[in-house]
């Protein structure tokens, strides 16, 4: 029960975050439904093939993806605080790769919604993203202490 509730809460949080950066309600709905269909297909595949699936590897990979999602949400939050002048930019645009991969393109929107992609991030966004990602990955992959 607790595992299902936890997953439900995570889904709601990530859908809410994706909704706040979505271009339109139609694209968000189509993306949500497509994600639901893919999740059902993956769930069915896991159900049918779970005897052959290495669950430790599976959950390590999904945990890693969630950590990257969370780092993107953190960077997006820092970006919003930069715009509100609560956190200083330090350097407003460290680089700008929007000419190569625009945030408003289909793939750019996908990366923005999932991973917090920003084609021209501030220095504080980059620092926050890297520190969070490094700290969390070290903690996640640290061997458990035997007891």
PDB file of C-alpha atoms in Angstrom:
ATOM      1  CA  UNK A   1       0.000   0.000   0.000  1.00  0.00           C
ATOM      2  CA  UNK A   2       2.749   2.455   0.983  1.00  0.00           C
ATOM      3  CA  UNK A   3       4.709   1.745  -2.217  1.00  0.00           C
ATOM      4  CA  UNK A   4       1.643   2.356  -4.388  1.00  0.00           C
ATOM      5  CA  UNK A   5       0.763   5.584  -2.554  1.00  0.00           C
ATOM      6  CA  UNK A   6       4.367   6.782  -2.857  1.00  0.00           C
ATOM      7  CA  UNK A   7       4.393   6.111  -6.602  1.00  0.00           C
ATOM      8  CA  UNK A   8       1.039   7.856  -6.975  1.00  0.00           C
ATOM      9  CA  UNK A   9       2.305  10.932  -5.151  1.00  0.00           C
ATOM     10  CA  UNK A  10       5.466  10.996  -7.298  1.00  0.00           C
ATOM     11  CA  UNK A  11       3.343  10.751 -10.442  1.00  0.00           C
ATOM     12  CA  UNK A  12       1.142  13.642  -9.340  1.00  0.00           C
ATOM     13  CA  UNK A  13       4.178  15.797  -8.498  1.00  0.00           C
ATOM     14  CA  UNK A  14       5.897  15.132 -11.818  1.00  0.00           C
ATOM     15  CA  UNK A  15       2.690  15.662 -13.826  1.00  0.00           C
ATOM     16  CA  UNK A  16       2.075  18.927 -11.974  1.00  0.00           C
ATOM     17  CA  UNK A  17       5.629  20.061 -12.744  1.00  0.00           C
ATOM     18  CA  UNK A  18       5.265  19.047 -16.389  1.00  0.00           C
ATOM     19  CA  UNK A  19       1.944  20.907 -16.584  1.00  0.00           C
ATOM     20  CA  UNK A  20       3.534  24.134 -15.364  1.00  0.00           C
ATOM     21  CA  UNK A  21       6.051  24.135 -18.237  1.00  0.00           C
ATOM     22  CA  UNK A  22       3.750  22.696 -20.946  1.00  0.00           C
ATOM     23  CA  UNK A  23       3.006  24.833 -24.001  1.00  0.00           C
ATOM     24  CA  UNK A  24      -0.705  23.972 -24.143  1.00  0.00           C
ATOM     25  CA  UNK A  25      -3.300  21.839 -22.420  1.00  0.00           C
ATOM     26  CA  UNK A  26      -3.716  19.717 -25.556  1.00  0.00           C
ATOM     27  CA  UNK A  27      -0.020  18.801 -25.790  1.00  0.00           C
ATOM     28  CA  UNK A  28       0.066  18.118 -22.046  1.00  0.00           C
ATOM     29  CA  UNK A  29      -3.004  15.851 -22.295  1.00  0.00           C
ATOM     30  CA  UNK A  30      -1.652  13.982 -25.315  1.00  0.00           C
ATOM     31  CA  UNK A  31       1.701  13.562 -23.587  1.00  0.00           C
ATOM     32  CA  UNK A  32       0.027  12.386 -20.379  1.00  0.00           C
ATOM     33  CA  UNK A  33      -2.123   9.848 -22.232  1.00  0.00           C
ATOM     34  CA  UNK A  34       0.855   8.647 -24.269  1.00  0.00           C
ATOM     35  CA  UNK A  35       2.830   8.275 -21.050  1.00  0.00           C
ATOM     36  CA  UNK A  36      -0.034   6.324 -19.503  1.00  0.00           C
ATOM     37  CA  UNK A  37      -0.192   3.939 -22.480  1.00  0.00           C
ATOM     38  CA  UNK A  38       3.572   3.428 -22.343  1.00  0.00           C
ATOM     39  CA  UNK A  39       3.406   2.862 -18.574  1.00  0.00           C
ATOM     40  CA  UNK A  40       0.679   0.250 -19.049  1.00  0.00           C
ATOM     41  CA  UNK A  41       2.756  -1.485 -21.728  1.00  0.00           C
ATOM     42  CA  UNK A  42       5.846  -1.434 -19.520  1.00  0.00           C
ATOM     43  CA  UNK A  43       3.801  -2.677 -16.550  1.00  0.00           C
ATOM     44  CA  UNK A  44       2.427  -5.537 -18.622  1.00  0.00           C
ATOM     45  CA  UNK A  45       5.924  -6.358 -19.874  1.00  0.00           C
ATOM     46  CA  UNK A  46       7.293  -6.323 -16.334  1.00  0.00           C
ATOM     47  CA  UNK A  47       4.414  -8.531 -15.192  1.00  0.00           C
ATOM     48  CA  UNK A  48       5.014 -11.043 -17.994  1.00  0.00           C
ATOM     49  CA  UNK A  49       8.809 -10.936 -17.914  1.00  0.00           C
ATOM     50  CA  UNK A  50       9.530 -10.320 -14.236  1.00  0.00           C
ATOM     51  CA  UNK A  51      10.974 -13.790 -13.768  1.00  0.00           C
ATOM     52  CA  UNK A  52      13.662 -12.901 -16.329  1.00  0.00           C
ATOM     53  CA  UNK A  53      14.161  -9.283 -15.266  1.00  0.00           C
ATOM     54  CA  UNK A  54      16.929  -8.288 -12.904  1.00  0.00           C
ATOM     55  CA  UNK A  55      14.875  -6.138 -10.513  1.00  0.00           C
ATOM     56  CA  UNK A  56      17.923  -4.585  -8.835  1.00  0.00           C
ATOM     57  CA  UNK A  57      19.132  -3.198 -12.168  1.00  0.00           C
ATOM     58  CA  UNK A  58      15.617  -2.107 -13.132  1.00  0.00           C
ATOM     59  CA  UNK A  59      15.109  -0.110  -9.931  1.00  0.00           C
ATOM     60  CA  UNK A  60      18.629   1.335 -10.086  1.00  0.00           C
ATOM     61  CA  UNK A  61      17.876   2.673 -13.575  1.00  0.00           C
ATOM     62  CA  UNK A  62      14.431   4.033 -12.661  1.00  0.00           C
ATOM     63  CA  UNK A  63      15.895   5.589  -9.506  1.00  0.00           C
ATOM     64  CA  UNK A  64      18.593   7.250 -11.592  1.00  0.00           C
ATOM     65  CA  UNK A  65      15.976   8.647 -13.985  1.00  0.00           C
ATOM     66  CA  UNK A  66      13.977  10.045 -11.033  1.00  0.00           C
ATOM     67  CA  UNK A  67      17.114  11.714  -9.660  1.00  0.00           C
ATOM     68  CA  UNK A  68      17.708  13.387 -13.039  1.00  0.00           C
ATOM     69  CA  UNK A  69      14.032  14.494 -13.145  1.00  0.00           C
ATOM     70  CA  UNK A  70      14.406  15.998  -9.665  1.00  0.00           C
ATOM     71  CA  UNK A  71      17.621  17.813 -10.651  1.00  0.00           C
ATOM     72  CA  UNK A  72      15.774  19.344 -13.592  1.00  0.00           C
ATOM     73  CA  UNK A  73      12.942  20.453 -11.312  1.00  0.00           C
ATOM     74  CA  UNK A  74      15.476  22.025  -8.961  1.00  0.00           C
ATOM     75  CA  UNK A  75      17.167  23.888 -11.830  1.00  0.00           C
ATOM     76  CA  UNK A  76      13.780  25.093 -13.070  1.00  0.00           C
ATOM     77  CA  UNK A  77      12.951  26.307  -9.556  1.00  0.00           C
ATOM     78  CA  UNK A  78      16.249  28.177  -9.369  1.00  0.00           C
ATOM     79  CA  UNK A  79      15.441  29.713 -12.767  1.00  0.00           C
ATOM     80  CA  UNK A  80      12.101  30.948 -11.422  1.00  0.00           C
ATOM     81  CA  UNK A  81      13.802  32.399  -8.331  1.00  0.00           C
ATOM     82  CA  UNK A  82      16.314  34.105 -10.655  1.00  0.00           C
ATOM     83  CA  UNK A  83      13.460  35.694 -12.596  1.00  0.00           C
ATOM     84  CA  UNK A  84      11.834  36.838  -9.342  1.00  0.00           C
ATOM     85  CA  UNK A  85      15.207  38.316  -8.235  1.00  0.00           C
ATOM     86  CA  UNK A  86      15.175  36.198  -5.054  1.00  0.00           C
ATOM     87  CA  UNK A  87      18.353  34.342  -6.046  1.00  0.00           C
ATOM     88  CA  UNK A  88      20.895  36.394  -7.993  1.00  0.00           C
ATOM     89  CA  UNK A  89      21.851  35.217 -11.483  1.00  0.00           C
ATOM     90  CA  UNK A  90      25.588  35.892 -10.926  1.00  0.00           C
ATOM     91  CA  UNK A  91      26.037  35.294 -14.679  1.00  0.00           C
ATOM     92  CA  UNK A  92      22.699  35.498 -16.493  1.00  0.00           C
ATOM     93  CA  UNK A  93      23.530  33.287 -19.497  1.00  0.00           C
ATOM     94  CA  UNK A  94      26.618  31.119 -19.124  1.00  0.00           C
ATOM     95  CA  UNK A  95      26.059  29.771 -22.638  1.00  0.00           C
ATOM     96  CA  UNK A  96      23.284  29.841 -25.220  1.00  0.00           C
ATOM     97  CA  UNK A  97      22.643  26.771 -27.374  1.00  0.00           C
ATOM     98  CA  UNK A  98      19.097  27.707 -28.391  1.00  0.00           C
ATOM     99  CA  UNK A  99      20.341  28.119 -31.970  1.00  0.00           C
ATOM    100  CA  UNK A 100      21.303  24.413 -31.964  1.00  0.00           C
ATOM    101  CA  UNK A 101      18.497  22.989 -29.798  1.00  0.00           C
ATOM    102  CA  UNK A 102      15.718  25.532 -29.195  1.00  0.00           C
ATOM    103  CA  UNK A 103      13.691  25.158 -26.016  1.00  0.00           C
ATOM    104  CA  UNK A 104      10.517  25.726 -28.053  1.00  0.00           C
ATOM    105  CA  UNK A 105      11.178  22.859 -30.498  1.00  0.00           C
ATOM    106  CA  UNK A 106       9.408  19.542 -30.018  1.00  0.00           C
ATOM    107  CA  UNK A 107      12.532  17.833 -28.692  1.00  0.00           C
ATOM    108  CA  UNK A 108      13.434  20.907 -26.632  1.00  0.00           C
ATOM    109  CA  UNK A 109       9.968  20.898 -25.033  1.00  0.00           C
ATOM    110  CA  UNK A 110      10.387  17.197 -24.285  1.00  0.00           C
ATOM    111  CA  UNK A 111      13.763  17.788 -22.619  1.00  0.00           C
ATOM    112  CA  UNK A 112      12.423  20.807 -20.738  1.00  0.00           C
ATOM    113  CA  UNK A 113       9.413  18.926 -19.370  1.00  0.00           C
ATOM    114  CA  UNK A 114      11.389  15.850 -18.308  1.00  0.00           C
ATOM    115  CA  UNK A 115      14.857  17.047 -17.413  1.00  0.00           C
ATOM    116  CA  UNK A 116      14.540  20.818 -16.912  1.00  0.00           C
ATOM    117  CA  UNK A 117      16.482  21.634 -20.096  1.00  0.00           C
ATOM    118  CA  UNK A 118      17.359  25.300 -20.470  1.00  0.00           C
ATOM    119  CA  UNK A 119      19.239  26.423 -23.567  1.00  0.00           C
ATOM    120  CA  UNK A 120      20.674  29.477 -21.805  1.00  0.00           C
ATOM    121  CA  UNK A 121      20.969  28.779 -18.061  1.00  0.00           C
ATOM    122  CA  UNK A 122      22.321  31.102 -15.422  1.00  0.00           C
ATOM    123  CA  UNK A 123      25.367  30.225 -13.367  1.00  0.00           C
ATOM    124  CA  UNK A 124      23.229  29.555 -10.285  1.00  0.00           C
ATOM    125  CA  UNK A 125      21.077  27.068 -12.245  1.00  0.00           C
ATOM    126  CA  UNK A 126      24.151  25.161 -13.399  1.00  0.00           C
ATOM    127  CA  UNK A 127      25.729  25.147  -9.945  1.00  0.00           C
ATOM    128  CA  UNK A 128      22.487  24.012  -8.288  1.00  0.00           C
ATOM    129  CA  UNK A 129      21.958  21.268 -10.881  1.00  0.00           C
ATOM    130  CA  UNK A 130      25.519  19.926 -10.627  1.00  0.00           C
ATOM    131  CA  UNK A 131      25.711  20.049  -6.814  1.00  0.00           C
ATOM    132  CA  UNK A 132      22.316  18.362  -6.389  1.00  0.00           C
ATOM    133  CA  UNK A 133      23.075  15.717  -9.014  1.00  0.00           C
ATOM    134  CA  UNK A 134      26.540  14.915  -7.652  1.00  0.00           C
ATOM    135  CA  UNK A 135      25.429  14.813  -4.012  1.00  0.00           C
ATOM    136  CA  UNK A 136      22.359  12.694  -4.739  1.00  0.00           C
ATOM    137  CA  UNK A 137      24.151  10.260  -7.055  1.00  0.00           C
ATOM    138  CA  UNK A 138      26.914   9.718  -4.507  1.00  0.00           C
ATOM    139  CA  UNK A 139      24.333   9.071  -1.796  1.00  0.00           C
ATOM    140  CA  UNK A 140      22.247   6.825  -4.076  1.00  0.00           C
ATOM    141  CA  UNK A 141      25.080   4.606  -5.253  1.00  0.00           C
ATOM    142  CA  UNK A 142      26.995   4.497  -1.953  1.00  0.00           C
ATOM    143  CA  UNK A 143      27.243   0.889  -0.775  1.00  0.00           C
ATOM    144  CA  UNK A 144      24.983   0.126   2.173  1.00  0.00           C
ATOM    145  CA  UNK A 145      26.730  -0.323   5.510  1.00  0.00           C
ATOM    146  CA  UNK A 146      26.452  -3.854   6.784  1.00  0.00           C
ATOM    147  CA  UNK A 147      25.089  -4.019  10.143  1.00  0.00           C
TER     148      UNK A 147
END
